Amino acid sequence: MGKNRRIPPTLAGIAALVRVLAKASPGRSVLGVLLIVAAALLPIGVAVATGLLIGSIPAAVSAGLDSGAGRGLLVLLAVVGGLVLAQQVVTPLLTTLGETLGRQVDRELQERVMSAVGTPAGIAHLTDPEVLAGLRVVRGLGLADNDRPSLAVGALASVVPAWLRALAAAAVLVAFHWWLGLIWLVTWPLVVYFMQREYFRVGQVGFGQSSALQQAEYLRDLAITAPAAKEIRIWGLLDWLVTRFSTAWRTAMEPIWRERRPRARVVLGSTGALAVVNALSYGLLAWAAVRHDLGLAGLAVYTQALSLANNYTAFDDQNAYLSFAAASVPKVLNLSDRVAAEPSAGDALELPEAFPADQIRLSGVRFRYPGAEQEALRGVGLSIEAGKSLAVVGDNGAGKSSLVKILCGLHPPTAGTVHVDGIDLAELDPAAWRSRIGVLFQDFAKYHLTVAENIGMGAPHHADDRDRLHAAAERAGALPLIQNLPNGWDTILSPEYTGGTDLSGGQWQRIALARALFAVDAGARVLILDEPTAALDVRAEAEIYERFLELTAGLTTILISHRFSTVRRADRIVVLDNGVVVEDGSHDDLLAREGRYARMFDLQAARFVELEAGHA
Ligand SMILES: Nc1ncnc2c1ncn2[C@@H]1O[C@H](COP(=O)(O)OP(=O)(O)OP(=O)(O)O)[C@@H](O)[C@H]1O
């Protein structure tokens, strides 16, 4: 660690980028290195050969082309021609390769980030601002996206040959005056070092503003994507959105604008030093020419070497891209380390076929969302009997969905334990446990994929099994709707695709229910349904719940619902209030107790009677 700190950050960033390159495309990376060396050395070859060619002209002219000197000149001419030709081939090849490799690196980083972000058992890291800042670099959605790693790869292809060329040219100057060559060999790396340090500082400021840009990006996306399009029109939000976007963007960008230029003293210092070294070099060359210390060839070679020593481009955008990427790429690569700090899976235990066979037991479970002030669960004690159905009811915000997330292992409890058949959930392999859970979340995902894929995602390893898909869809009452879609099972559930379509809220809910039942079909023993009928019409709800016992036979079912016509069918009901269980029993028990459940039930029943009367 101590050693690493001494490595200039741009070099460390380039090293990190090169490691990604070597992984993403090893063959092309090797070709890139060869082309970079060729692009660096060919101009030096041309300079030296041209100098020698110029030097050989007087002798060849006086002795004639047939002479040894004349033949030497012809050979040098051929060498210069060959080298120039090779240069013409290498330069565009390297540029194209740089672009291709840039795209490969972007893809490789996206893949790494997808697995880094998807791997942890929990989901808390998805709201960690530092993780989100790293993600934005990879998504390439930033409003100041010149820290894109692909730009740095392209820059490597142009900057590194220029640096090497300048270095080689300085080495040629050693033959003129060793100390002058040495001055060049020391000056230009120093200039590059100081300039890169400046660019890196600017890059850090840019990366640091990433979170501030988040709101501008959000507002922009609101205006140009579908989800809020209806409300934006109804409430006339567009002007307000554009103004808010503009303010958020300016606020985030101002520090970048202030810092985006390298400081004047560094630029002036660098260019001043170079001016002095150049004046000295050209003065010495002129002096040597006047005193006839140098022949024509020497004069030509060193003049060209000087010009090449000057073309290492320390001050252009390409150099800046390298340092910008050096500021962002290691943070992207570190995402997996940061995310790995999340509580990870315990040892993978081989789970028995019927698991859970006995019970899921929550003891003193408390839970607070990361960064939240209040606890969502404040000491829940509950035994959920395997193979039976349990309904959880409670007011909005009582903690029902939080309980589901804890049961699924998406968040570890802040205190207390969850045991499944006596095994602490923290000890269970999350993948093994989740293969035992089929869940319909309240905010289930609506994938812009085909219907078959939308349902198949409940158990990806069986996703191609059309018979199983068919059976799950049938049980969820989704079959008629699928058969009516323009391309049946292959219809993409998004109007943003040709031939795609959207579904109604209730239709989507049937698809999501089919997904959960598909998981059950593939071996899940616990079915969790969070508001499974919220968007269904009364007839659809009745239709599903007539088959509820059939759908959930032999399963441990946990049902969350505000509809008492649904809830009352469960074997057992618990009432959650403000993060604790306040009532627990069967529908009849709880009605007889005349407590909170009974009041909620009566209220809804009375409302229903009112509605019925209204219709009559
Ligand atoms: N991601 C989150 N971060 C911070 N707090 C949250 C988060 N999600 C929920 N909460 C808070 O946790 C508490 C419990 O929320 P939860 O979603 O579990 O309630 P619920 O009983 O499912 O409510 P509803 O009936 O409205 O779905 C609420 O006070 C809520 O504001």
XYZ file of C-alpha atoms and ligand atoms in Angstrom:
647
model
C 0.000 0.000 0.000
C 2.804 2.372 1.046
C 4.605 1.602 -2.188
C 1.523 2.223 -4.312
C 1.100 5.702 -2.864
C 4.363 6.771 -4.434
C 3.267 5.761 -7.940
C 1.845 8.820 -9.730
C -1.924 8.304 -9.936
C -2.008 8.647 -13.720
C 0.545 5.853 -14.075
C -1.407 3.705 -11.620
C -4.576 4.507 -13.594
C -2.912 3.607 -16.895
C -1.631 0.359 -15.363
C -5.167 -0.468 -14.202
C -6.529 0.335 -17.660
C -3.874 -1.840 -19.325
C -4.784 -4.755 -17.050
C -8.436 -4.416 -18.077
C -7.356 -4.234 -21.727
C -5.242 -7.364 -21.455
C -8.241 -9.172 -19.966
C -10.810 -7.806 -22.418
C -8.874 -8.503 -25.582
C -5.451 -10.104 -25.080
C -4.638 -10.649 -28.781
C -5.524 -7.117 -29.827
C -3.658 -5.700 -26.814
C -0.437 -7.403 -27.916
C -0.977 -6.079 -31.446
C -1.559 -2.634 -29.910
C 1.764 -2.762 -28.048
C 3.593 -3.735 -31.274
C 1.899 -0.942 -33.213
C 2.676 1.580 -30.456
C 6.363 0.644 -30.562
C 6.308 0.857 -34.365
C 4.503 4.214 -34.293
C 7.075 5.497 -31.810
C 10.192 4.285 -33.602
C 9.308 4.677 -37.298
C 9.547 8.513 -37.248
C 12.926 8.232 -35.501
C 14.030 5.820 -38.256
C 12.757 8.253 -40.885
C 14.595 11.158 -39.206
C 17.889 9.315 -38.954
C 17.669 7.820 -42.481
C 16.647 11.196 -43.973
C 19.568 12.870 -42.224
C 21.975 10.257 -43.557
C 20.361 10.583 -47.012
C 20.862 14.358 -46.980
C 24.420 13.842 -45.775
C 25.176 11.426 -48.621
C 23.923 13.746 -51.378
C 27.148 15.784 -51.937
C 29.354 12.660 -52.304
C 26.810 10.922 -54.556
C 26.454 14.034 -56.716
C 30.208 14.346 -57.227
C 30.896 10.585 -57.730
C 27.751 9.779 -59.737
C 24.936 7.350 -59.010
C 26.985 4.378 -60.276
C 29.556 4.901 -57.568
C 29.459 3.306 -54.122
C 28.277 6.648 -52.671
C 25.524 6.832 -55.301
C 24.331 3.297 -54.563
C 24.410 4.149 -50.840
C 22.152 7.124 -51.554
C 19.713 4.931 -53.507
C 19.602 2.411 -50.661
C 18.916 5.219 -48.140
C 16.210 6.575 -50.434
C 14.570 3.147 -50.509
C 14.850 2.865 -46.704
C 13.253 6.314 -46.173
C 10.483 5.425 -48.649
C 9.853 2.094 -46.931
C 9.756 3.627 -43.461
C 7.431 6.446 -44.536
C 5.114 3.902 -46.147
C 5.139 1.757 -43.007
C 4.308 4.873 -40.970
C 1.322 5.566 -43.238
C 0.025 2.050 -42.542
C 0.750 1.930 -38.811
C -0.814 5.265 -37.799
C -4.406 4.657 -39.054
C -4.212 1.010 -37.928
C -3.312 2.107 -34.416
C -6.105 4.695 -34.339
C -8.700 2.124 -35.411
C -7.346 -0.456 -32.983
C -7.473 2.138 -30.174
C -11.166 2.761 -30.880
C -11.970 -0.958 -31.021
C -10.076 -1.648 -27.813
C -11.852 1.313 -26.193
C -15.223 -0.287 -26.916
C -13.951 -3.634 -25.561
C -12.834 -1.961 -22.349
C -16.213 -0.264 -21.923
C -17.903 -3.649 -22.381
C -15.507 -5.424 -20.012
C -16.064 -2.777 -17.328
C -19.834 -2.997 -17.781
C -19.667 -6.771 -17.301
C -17.481 -6.433 -14.212
C -19.812 -3.857 -12.749
C -22.896 -5.942 -13.486
C -21.464 -8.888 -11.587
C -19.957 -6.723 -8.819
C -23.282 -5.004 -8.209
C -25.404 -8.124 -8.642
C -23.304 -10.444 -6.473
C -23.941 -9.272 -2.881
C -26.723 -11.052 -1.087
C -28.223 -7.740 0.023
C -29.387 -4.664 -1.870
C -28.263 -1.852 0.455
C -25.268 -0.946 -1.752
C -27.631 0.113 -4.519
C -28.348 3.286 -2.596
C -24.692 3.962 -1.687
C -23.753 7.271 -3.409
C -20.136 6.169 -4.002
C -21.258 2.986 -5.699
C -23.704 5.009 -7.794
C -20.939 7.444 -8.842
C -18.805 4.521 -10.038
C -21.785 3.087 -11.877
C -22.379 6.332 -13.732
C -18.889 6.200 -15.271
C -19.645 2.808 -16.710
C -23.115 3.641 -17.882
C -21.641 6.496 -19.906
C -24.669 8.582 -19.020
C -22.783 11.350 -17.243
C -23.346 14.837 -18.517
C -19.582 15.396 -18.326
C -18.624 12.064 -19.765
C -15.065 12.809 -20.850
C -13.942 10.420 -18.131
C -15.192 7.526 -20.281
C -12.542 4.776 -20.138
C -12.794 4.197 -23.912
C -11.556 7.743 -24.533
C -8.477 7.000 -22.437
C -7.781 3.838 -24.420
C -7.911 5.869 -27.650
C -5.614 8.396 -25.979
C -3.133 5.654 -25.056
C -2.818 4.834 -28.760
C -1.826 8.392 -29.611
C -0.068 9.669 -26.482
C 2.159 6.703 -25.661
C 3.838 6.578 -29.108
C 4.370 10.357 -28.875
C 5.951 9.987 -25.418
C 8.185 7.115 -26.566
C 9.116 9.027 -29.714
C 10.163 12.054 -27.697
C 12.175 9.796 -25.399
C 13.931 8.101 -28.357
C 14.536 11.476 -30.018
C 16.118 12.748 -26.797
C 18.303 9.651 -26.753
C 19.447 10.482 -30.317
C 20.445 13.946 -29.050
C 22.777 12.264 -26.539
C 25.012 11.568 -29.537
C 25.186 15.328 -30.198
C 25.966 16.470 -26.620
C 25.384 13.859 -23.925
C 24.360 16.498 -21.391
C 21.905 18.117 -23.824
C 20.314 14.722 -24.454
C 20.160 14.258 -20.682
C 18.468 17.634 -20.205
C 15.776 16.550 -22.683
C 15.501 13.116 -21.090
C 14.839 14.769 -17.728
C 12.796 17.803 -18.846
C 10.067 16.174 -20.856
C 9.115 13.454 -18.340
C 8.952 16.194 -15.693
C 6.667 18.302 -17.886
C 4.479 15.273 -18.570
C 4.439 14.473 -14.856
C 3.392 17.965 -13.760
C 0.799 18.319 -16.510
C -0.698 14.886 -15.782
C -0.874 15.803 -12.095
C -2.885 18.857 -13.057
C -5.211 16.919 -15.332
C -5.667 14.309 -12.618
C -6.662 17.035 -10.160
C -9.220 18.317 -12.672
C -10.423 14.731 -13.229
C -10.871 14.249 -9.475
C -13.013 17.381 -9.285
C -15.113 16.087 -12.200
C -15.567 12.676 -10.583
C -16.371 14.310 -7.251
C -19.243 16.199 -8.877
C -20.757 12.993 -10.183
C -23.280 12.785 -7.346
C -24.201 16.439 -7.810
C -24.948 15.645 -11.444
C -27.224 12.818 -10.393
C -30.173 15.104 -9.855
C -29.670 16.878 -13.193
C -29.598 13.486 -14.891
C -32.720 12.388 -13.087
C -34.623 15.523 -14.115
C -33.454 15.186 -17.725
C -34.517 11.534 -17.837
C -37.905 12.410 -16.352
C -38.530 14.751 -19.270
C -37.439 12.358 -22.009
C -38.671 8.964 -20.844
C -42.131 7.465 -20.594
C -42.887 6.880 -16.873
C -43.660 10.504 -15.927
C -44.791 11.613 -19.412
C -48.487 11.632 -18.476
C -48.082 13.654 -15.295
C -45.678 16.111 -16.935
C -48.386 16.921 -19.483
C -51.346 16.962 -17.145
C -49.648 19.204 -14.600
C -47.708 21.259 -17.164
C -44.405 20.356 -15.527
C -42.099 20.795 -18.494
C -40.946 24.397 -17.890
C -40.466 23.696 -14.211
C -38.439 20.566 -15.061
C -36.247 22.394 -17.580
C -35.531 25.206 -15.089
C -34.769 22.747 -12.280
C -32.558 20.739 -14.629
C -30.663 23.843 -15.687
C -30.091 24.961 -12.079
C -29.014 21.502 -10.934
C -26.670 21.163 -13.905
C -25.047 24.565 -13.374
C -24.613 23.969 -9.668
C -22.898 20.661 -10.344
C -20.747 21.943 -13.198
C -19.523 25.209 -11.676
C -16.766 23.621 -9.585
C -15.652 21.696 -12.697
C -15.552 24.886 -14.772
C -13.546 26.629 -12.058
C -11.033 23.805 -11.921
C -11.077 22.431 -15.408
C -7.977 24.222 -16.650
C -4.560 23.222 -15.402
C -3.218 26.014 -13.192
C -1.431 28.783 -15.140
C 1.795 28.498 -13.150
C 2.163 24.828 -14.071
C 1.454 25.466 -17.751
C 3.726 28.524 -17.838
C 6.459 26.714 -15.904
C 6.305 23.742 -18.277
C 6.225 25.740 -21.488
C 8.910 28.115 -20.130
C 11.260 25.220 -19.321
C 10.684 23.773 -22.769
C 11.339 27.128 -24.410
C 14.678 27.442 -22.587
C 15.742 23.891 -23.492
C 14.705 24.456 -27.124
C 16.558 27.747 -27.346
C 19.655 26.075 -25.938
C 19.376 23.096 -28.324
C 18.794 25.099 -31.515
C 21.487 27.599 -30.465
C 23.993 24.785 -29.991
C 23.030 23.275 -33.356
C 23.488 26.635 -35.097
C 26.779 27.166 -33.294
C 28.015 23.689 -34.305
C 26.961 24.344 -37.915
C 28.754 27.708 -37.988
C 31.911 26.151 -36.558
C 31.626 23.178 -38.975
C 31.633 20.825 -35.973
C 28.706 19.004 -37.588
C 28.414 17.624 -41.087
C 25.300 17.925 -43.211
C 24.038 14.500 -42.093
C 24.498 15.300 -38.379
C 22.802 18.653 -38.768
C 19.841 17.048 -40.573
C 19.513 14.153 -38.075
C 19.689 16.353 -34.933
C 17.351 19.004 -36.371
C 14.721 16.317 -36.985
C 15.390 14.687 -33.632
C 14.782 18.053 -31.972
C 11.525 18.480 -33.811
C 10.420 14.964 -32.729
C 11.485 15.606 -29.127
C 9.033 18.503 -29.225
C 6.028 16.562 -30.459
C 5.083 14.645 -27.327
C 1.861 16.638 -26.829
C 1.696 17.092 -23.070
C -0.974 19.764 -23.308
C -3.826 18.320 -25.397
C -7.189 16.656 -24.644
C -5.735 13.194 -25.150
C -3.438 13.697 -22.156
C -6.376 14.961 -20.145
C -8.455 11.868 -21.008
C -5.729 9.653 -19.553
C -5.789 11.430 -16.225
C -9.582 11.690 -16.156
C -9.794 7.934 -16.644
C -7.078 7.481 -14.035
C -9.375 9.310 -11.624
C -12.414 7.187 -12.447
C -11.312 3.703 -13.609
C -9.773 2.556 -10.299
C -12.989 3.631 -8.564
C -14.996 1.517 -10.994
C -12.653 -1.413 -10.454
C -12.887 -0.915 -6.696
C -16.662 -1.185 -6.836
C -16.442 -4.918 -6.292
C -14.245 -4.365 -3.196
C -16.596 -1.744 -1.836
C -19.601 -3.897 -2.529
C -17.847 -6.936 -1.061
C -17.890 -5.104 2.282
C -21.604 -6.005 2.287
C -22.487 -8.930 4.524
C -21.736 -11.905 2.344
C -23.086 -15.382 2.073
C -22.272 -18.026 4.630
C -21.171 -21.538 3.680
C -23.261 -23.147 0.992
C -25.326 -25.768 2.778
C -26.968 -28.496 0.770
C -30.667 -27.923 1.406
C -33.030 -30.874 1.770
C -35.754 -31.301 -0.857
C -38.505 -30.230 1.548
C -37.064 -27.079 3.064
C -38.401 -25.550 5.188
C -40.119 -28.611 6.611
C -40.742 -27.239 10.095
C -40.820 -23.469 10.535
C -39.339 -20.045 9.846
C -38.745 -18.357 13.166
C -38.116 -14.666 13.675
C -36.807 -13.639 17.089
C -36.500 -10.015 18.157
C -36.020 -8.876 14.561
C -35.263 -5.188 14.315
C -34.463 -3.417 11.078
C -33.476 0.083 10.064
C -32.874 0.975 6.378
C -29.360 2.299 5.725
C -29.400 6.027 6.460
C -32.958 5.963 7.868
C -33.721 7.530 11.231
C -36.627 5.320 12.245
C -36.672 1.560 12.534
C -39.039 -0.192 10.113
C -39.195 -3.309 12.329
C -38.922 -2.945 16.098
C -38.614 -6.434 17.550
C -40.705 -8.855 15.536
C -41.104 -12.310 17.064
C -42.987 -14.744 14.856
C -43.008 -18.454 13.998
C -44.220 -19.257 10.514
C -45.307 -22.850 10.268
C -44.123 -24.718 7.165
C -46.808 -25.814 4.739
C -49.373 -23.330 6.111
C -50.523 -19.921 4.957
C -49.921 -16.774 6.939
C -51.409 -13.380 6.132
C -49.782 -10.189 7.355
C -51.966 -7.099 7.640
C -51.339 -3.612 8.880
C -51.548 0.068 7.976
C -49.374 1.711 5.341
C -45.797 1.855 6.572
C -46.396 -0.777 9.313
C -43.359 -2.744 8.070
C -44.969 -5.533 6.001
C -42.780 -5.200 2.887
C -39.696 -4.730 5.077
C -40.523 -8.053 6.717
C -40.635 -9.674 3.264
C -37.196 -8.279 2.373
C -35.760 -9.639 5.618
C -37.300 -13.060 4.948
C -35.782 -13.081 1.461
C -32.372 -12.127 2.909
C -32.254 -8.923 0.840
C -31.366 -6.983 3.981
C -29.888 -8.582 7.088
C -31.796 -7.664 10.275
C -30.109 -4.915 12.288
C -30.745 -7.030 15.374
C -32.417 -10.377 16.106
C -32.364 -13.532 14.045
C -34.288 -15.459 11.426
C -33.995 -19.237 11.642
C -35.257 -21.614 8.976
C -35.696 -25.161 10.294
C -33.270 -24.184 13.035
C -30.584 -22.804 10.688
C -29.724 -19.107 10.997
C -30.526 -17.376 7.698
C -27.128 -15.642 7.953
C -25.487 -19.065 7.686
C -27.462 -20.169 4.657
C -26.156 -19.741 1.144
C -28.387 -16.937 -0.208
C -28.649 -18.559 -3.638
C -29.756 -21.870 -2.103
C -32.296 -20.132 0.158
C -33.653 -18.015 -2.668
C -34.107 -21.036 -4.885
C -36.647 -22.048 -2.217
C -38.578 -18.790 -2.454
C -41.119 -17.714 -5.025
C -42.044 -14.078 -4.476
C -44.392 -11.574 -5.993
C -43.158 -8.191 -4.786
C -45.477 -5.251 -4.391
C -43.199 -3.329 -6.778
C -42.404 -6.312 -9.008
C -40.222 -5.731 -12.054
C -41.789 -5.244 -15.472
C -39.107 -6.524 -17.804
C -38.986 -5.132 -21.327
C -38.573 -8.704 -22.574
C -40.852 -11.332 -24.058
C -43.737 -12.780 -22.014
C -41.926 -16.118 -21.962
C -38.831 -14.449 -20.503
C -40.889 -12.390 -18.050
C -42.323 -15.565 -16.564
C -39.228 -17.746 -17.104
C -37.141 -15.429 -14.945
C -38.745 -17.038 -11.879
C -36.400 -19.993 -12.499
C -33.877 -19.117 -15.230
C -32.547 -22.691 -15.541
C -36.023 -23.861 -16.658
C -36.838 -20.746 -18.684
C -36.915 -22.637 -21.996
C -39.395 -25.210 -20.776
C -42.593 -24.072 -22.529
C -44.765 -26.716 -20.838
C -43.818 -25.460 -17.382
C -44.300 -21.848 -18.505
C -47.718 -22.751 -19.836
C -48.695 -24.440 -16.565
C -47.543 -21.454 -14.452
C -49.392 -18.989 -16.689
C -52.513 -21.083 -16.506
C -52.463 -21.198 -12.701
C -51.974 -17.431 -12.520
C -54.899 -16.922 -14.894
C -52.557 -15.305 -17.435
C -53.014 -17.766 -20.290
C -55.932 -16.098 -22.135
C -54.165 -12.762 -22.073
C -50.943 -14.281 -23.441
C -52.816 -16.046 -26.209
C -54.364 -12.731 -27.237
C -51.019 -10.950 -27.595
C -49.881 -10.202 -31.178
C -46.922 -12.597 -31.014
C -48.198 -14.799 -28.200
C -45.401 -15.916 -25.876
C -42.822 -14.040 -27.943
C -44.445 -10.625 -27.579
C -42.121 -8.106 -25.958
C -43.884 -6.443 -23.042
C -42.914 -2.894 -23.935
C -44.444 -0.570 -26.511
C -40.926 0.798 -27.101
C -40.201 -2.198 -29.376
C -41.705 -2.915 -32.786
C -44.464 -5.474 -32.256
C -44.194 -4.937 -28.494
C -47.064 -3.965 -26.248
C -47.786 -2.768 -22.725
C -50.199 -4.464 -20.343
C -52.690 -3.123 -17.850
C -51.755 -3.079 -14.162
C -53.856 -6.173 -13.442
C -52.483 -8.020 -16.482
C -48.945 -7.286 -15.377
C -49.799 -8.577 -11.938
C -50.951 -11.890 -13.424
C -47.650 -12.177 -15.314
C -45.706 -11.472 -12.115
C -47.819 -14.009 -10.227
C -47.084 -16.548 -12.989
C -43.372 -15.799 -12.490
C -43.632 -16.568 -8.775
C -45.613 -19.764 -9.472
C -43.025 -20.765 -12.082
C -40.388 -20.530 -9.332
C -42.604 -22.732 -7.139
C -42.857 -25.238 -9.956
C -39.050 -25.319 -10.117
C -38.688 -26.194 -6.439
C -39.512 -23.131 -4.336
C -41.232 -24.149 -1.094
C -42.062 -20.695 0.247
C -44.424 -18.456 -1.693
C -44.471 -14.814 -0.689
C -47.205 -12.662 -2.157
C -46.980 -8.938 -1.365
C -50.273 -7.363 -2.462
C -50.928 -10.082 -5.057
C -54.386 -8.847 -5.925
C -54.041 -5.086 -5.517
C -54.467 -4.386 -9.233
C -56.897 -7.207 -9.977
C -60.570 -6.562 -10.494
C -63.011 -8.214 -8.116
C -63.776 -11.059 -10.513
C -60.100 -11.801 -11.189
C -59.344 -11.742 -7.478
C -62.195 -14.130 -6.739
C -61.070 -16.394 -9.581
C -57.504 -16.609 -8.257
C -58.562 -17.075 -4.657
C -61.045 -19.757 -5.497
C -57.931 -21.643 -6.548
C -55.799 -20.209 -3.757
C -55.653 -23.447 -1.792
C -54.826 -25.354 -4.949
C -52.116 -22.798 -5.897
C -50.496 -22.928 -2.502
C -51.067 -26.552 -1.494
C -48.151 -27.864 0.555
C -46.353 -24.532 0.421
C -45.431 -22.140 3.160
C -47.351 -19.101 1.995
C -46.909 -15.591 3.295
C -49.514 -13.227 2.056
C -49.625 -9.483 2.459
C -52.818 -7.762 1.519
C -55.145 -4.954 2.408
C -58.100 -6.942 1.046
C -59.780 -8.852 3.796
C -61.641 -11.074 1.352
C -58.141 -12.386 0.500
C -56.666 -12.283 3.983
C -59.450 -14.238 5.675
C -58.596 -17.355 3.658
C -55.186 -17.678 5.304
C -54.656 -20.283 8.067
C -53.258 -17.613 10.339
C -53.188 -13.845 10.383
C -50.803 -11.459 12.115
C -51.399 -7.748 12.501
C -48.295 -5.581 12.260
C -48.364 -2.098 13.738
C -45.458 0.292 13.648
C -42.915 -2.508 13.232
C -44.251 -4.945 15.856
C -46.756 -7.814 15.855
C -49.819 -6.709 17.819
C -52.297 -9.519 17.034
C -51.894 -13.099 15.939
C -54.514 -15.799 15.236
C -57.029 -17.174 12.757
C -59.649 -14.953 11.133
C -62.319 -16.190 13.536
C -60.039 -15.811 16.594
C -59.186 -12.271 15.660
C -62.789 -11.304 14.957
C -63.768 -12.752 18.316
C -61.020 -10.721 19.998
C -62.679 -7.547 18.699
C -59.313 -5.806 18.492
C -57.537 -3.981 15.711
C -58.082 -6.727 13.103
C -61.794 -6.867 13.850
C -62.042 -3.074 13.495
C -60.192 -3.065 10.180
C -62.298 -5.940 8.898
C -65.571 -4.324 9.930
C -64.558 -1.038 8.340
C -63.851 -2.704 5.026
C -66.922 -4.911 5.197
C -69.105 -1.859 5.947
C -67.560 0.010 3.011
C -68.215 -2.996 0.793
C -71.857 -3.158 1.878
C -72.151 0.581 1.177
C -70.731 0.081 -2.296
C -73.025 -2.844 -2.973
C -75.992 -0.765 -1.831
C -74.854 2.055 -4.095
C -74.768 -0.292 -7.071
C -78.149 -1.781 -6.310
N -35.786 1.845 1.116
C -36.183 2.462 2.234
N -35.370 3.310 2.883
C -35.739 3.926 4.009
N -36.936 3.729 4.617
C -37.808 2.896 4.023
C -37.487 2.227 2.811
N -38.537 1.472 2.447
C -39.468 1.650 3.416
N -39.032 2.487 4.363
C -39.732 2.899 5.593
O -39.941 1.733 6.391
C -41.215 1.746 6.996
C -41.950 0.436 6.661
O -42.189 0.388 5.257
P -42.813 -0.894 4.539
O -42.659 -0.700 3.081
O -42.265 -2.113 5.153
O -44.345 -0.736 4.950
P -45.615 -1.582 4.485
O -46.251 -2.078 5.725
O -45.231 -2.595 3.476
O -46.505 -0.433 3.849
P -47.583 -0.449 2.639
O -48.838 -1.040 3.167
O -47.757 1.004 2.353
O -46.964 -1.207 1.531
C -41.920 2.985 6.486
O -41.832 3.956 7.518
C -41.109 3.427 5.297
O -41.095 4.832 5.205
